[in-house]
C-alpha positions as CSV (number, residue, x, y, z in Angstrom):
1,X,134.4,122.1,70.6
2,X,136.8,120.1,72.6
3,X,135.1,118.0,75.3
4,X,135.6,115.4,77.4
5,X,132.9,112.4,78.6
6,X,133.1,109.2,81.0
7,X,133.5,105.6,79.3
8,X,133.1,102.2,81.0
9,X,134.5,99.3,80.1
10,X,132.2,96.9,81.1
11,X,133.2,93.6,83.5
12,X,132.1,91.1,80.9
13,X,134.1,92.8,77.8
14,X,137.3,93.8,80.6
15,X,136.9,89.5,81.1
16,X,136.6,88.8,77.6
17,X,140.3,90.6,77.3
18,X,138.7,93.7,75.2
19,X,139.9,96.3,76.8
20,X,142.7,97.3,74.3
21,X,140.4,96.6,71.2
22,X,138.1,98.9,72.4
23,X,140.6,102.1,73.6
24,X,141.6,101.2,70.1
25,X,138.6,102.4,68.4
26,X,138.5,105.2,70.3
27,X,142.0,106.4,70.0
28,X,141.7,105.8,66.0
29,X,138.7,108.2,66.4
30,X,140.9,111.2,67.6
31,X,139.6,110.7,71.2
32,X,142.5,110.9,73.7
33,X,142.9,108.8,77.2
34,X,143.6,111.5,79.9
35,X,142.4,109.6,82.7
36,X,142.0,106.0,83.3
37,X,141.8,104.1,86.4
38,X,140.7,99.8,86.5
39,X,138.9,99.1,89.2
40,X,136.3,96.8,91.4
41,X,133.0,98.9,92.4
42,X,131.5,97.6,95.6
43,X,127.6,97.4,95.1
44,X,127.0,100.5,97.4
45,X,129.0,102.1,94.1
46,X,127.2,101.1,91.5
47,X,124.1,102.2,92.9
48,X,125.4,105.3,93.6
49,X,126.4,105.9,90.0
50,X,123.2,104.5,88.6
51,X,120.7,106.4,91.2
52,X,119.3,108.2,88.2
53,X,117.3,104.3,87.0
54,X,116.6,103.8,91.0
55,X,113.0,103.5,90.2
56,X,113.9,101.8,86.6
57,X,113.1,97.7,86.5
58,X,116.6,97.0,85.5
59,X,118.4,99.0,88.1
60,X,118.6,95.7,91.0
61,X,120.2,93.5,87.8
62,X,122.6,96.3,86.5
63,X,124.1,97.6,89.6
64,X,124.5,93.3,90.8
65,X,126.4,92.9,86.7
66,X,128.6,96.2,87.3
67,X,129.8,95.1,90.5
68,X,130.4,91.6,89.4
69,X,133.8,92.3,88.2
70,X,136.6,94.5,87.3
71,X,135.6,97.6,85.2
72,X,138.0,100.3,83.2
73,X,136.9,103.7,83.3
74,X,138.4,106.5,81.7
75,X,137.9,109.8,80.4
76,X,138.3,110.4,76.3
77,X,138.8,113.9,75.4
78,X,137.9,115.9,71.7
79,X,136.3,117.5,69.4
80,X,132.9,116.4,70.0
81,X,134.0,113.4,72.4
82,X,130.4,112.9,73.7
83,X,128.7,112.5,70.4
84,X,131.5,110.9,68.7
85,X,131.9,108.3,71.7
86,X,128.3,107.5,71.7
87,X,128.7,107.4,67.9
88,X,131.5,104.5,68.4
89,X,129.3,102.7,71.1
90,X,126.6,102.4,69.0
91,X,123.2,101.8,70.5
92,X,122.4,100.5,73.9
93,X,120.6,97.8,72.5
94,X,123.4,95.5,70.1
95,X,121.0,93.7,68.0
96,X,119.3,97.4,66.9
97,X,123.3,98.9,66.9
98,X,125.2,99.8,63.7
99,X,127.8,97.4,61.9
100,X,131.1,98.6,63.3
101,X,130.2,99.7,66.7
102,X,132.0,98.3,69.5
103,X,127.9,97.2,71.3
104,X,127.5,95.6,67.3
105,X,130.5,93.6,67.7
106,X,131.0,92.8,71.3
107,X,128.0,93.4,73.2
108,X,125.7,90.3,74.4
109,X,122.3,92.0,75.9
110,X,121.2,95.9,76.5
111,X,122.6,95.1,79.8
112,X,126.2,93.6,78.6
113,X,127.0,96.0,76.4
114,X,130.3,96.4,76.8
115,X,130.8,99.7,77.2
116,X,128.8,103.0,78.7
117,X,129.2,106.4,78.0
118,X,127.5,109.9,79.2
119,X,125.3,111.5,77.2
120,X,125.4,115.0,77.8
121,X,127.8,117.7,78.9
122,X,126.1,117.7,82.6
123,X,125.9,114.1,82.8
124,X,129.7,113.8,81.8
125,X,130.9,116.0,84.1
126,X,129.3,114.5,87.0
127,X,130.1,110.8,85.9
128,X,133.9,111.8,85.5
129,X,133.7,114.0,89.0
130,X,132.3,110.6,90.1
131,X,135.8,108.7,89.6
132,X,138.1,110.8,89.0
133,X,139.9,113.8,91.1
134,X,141.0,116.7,89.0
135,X,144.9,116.1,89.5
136,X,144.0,112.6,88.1
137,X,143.2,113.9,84.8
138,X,145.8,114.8,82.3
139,X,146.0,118.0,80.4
140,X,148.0,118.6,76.6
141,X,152.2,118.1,77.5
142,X,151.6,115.9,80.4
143,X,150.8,117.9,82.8
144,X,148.1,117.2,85.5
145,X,145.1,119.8,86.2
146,X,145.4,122.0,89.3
147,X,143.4,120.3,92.5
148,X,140.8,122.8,93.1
């Protein structure tokens, strides 16, 4: 089933110049960009988009890191584009993450990870409703989805 889900570039891998080695992977994966935006969230951002770990220890420290510097965020769609993406991430954690995944390879800490991804149909489609309007996002020939 063809799907679509959220993916962060991270600010430490966007200043570490990773951002084409990672849409790399994911493009060699069969996932396809339609929507991609580089941007600054203000801290009033970040906590909005991490409200679901409000009550989480690490919440203070990861909304400070993700508005610490530039981010890219996009939206990969395909067959299976949440699980595959995870798949390519590899696990949060980069010492416990397979050999190939971009968190094996570039990722510091759970926190600097390099990348984040959503994990579920309803979490994706909040996440991408979160940055992106529907006339943002690119359908097959080009075209733009209808504002609606």
């Amino acid at each position: 089933m063809v799907e679509r889900t959220l993916s962060i570039i991270k600010p430490d891998a966007v200043a570490r110049g990773l951002i084409g080695e990672i849409l790399k992977r994911f493009e060699a994966a069969g996932l396809k960009l339609v929507a991609v935006k580089l941007l600054h969230l203000s801290p009033d951002q970040a906590r909005a988009f991490y409200a679901v770990h409000r009550e989480r220890p690490f919440f203070a420290g990861l909304t400070e890191y993700m508005s610490s510097g530039p981010i890219l965020v996009s939206v990969l769609e395909g067959e299976g584009a949440i699980s595959r993406n995870r798949e390519i991430m590899g696990a949060t954690d980069p010492a416990k993450a397979a050999a190939g995944t971009i968190r094996r390879e570039w990722g510091k800490d759970v926190e600097k990870n390099a990348v984040h991804g959503s994990d579920a149909p309803e979490t994706a489609a909040w996440e991408i409703a979160f940055f992106f309007k529907p006339d943002e996002i690119h359908r097959e020939g080009g075209r733009q989805e209808a504002r609606g």
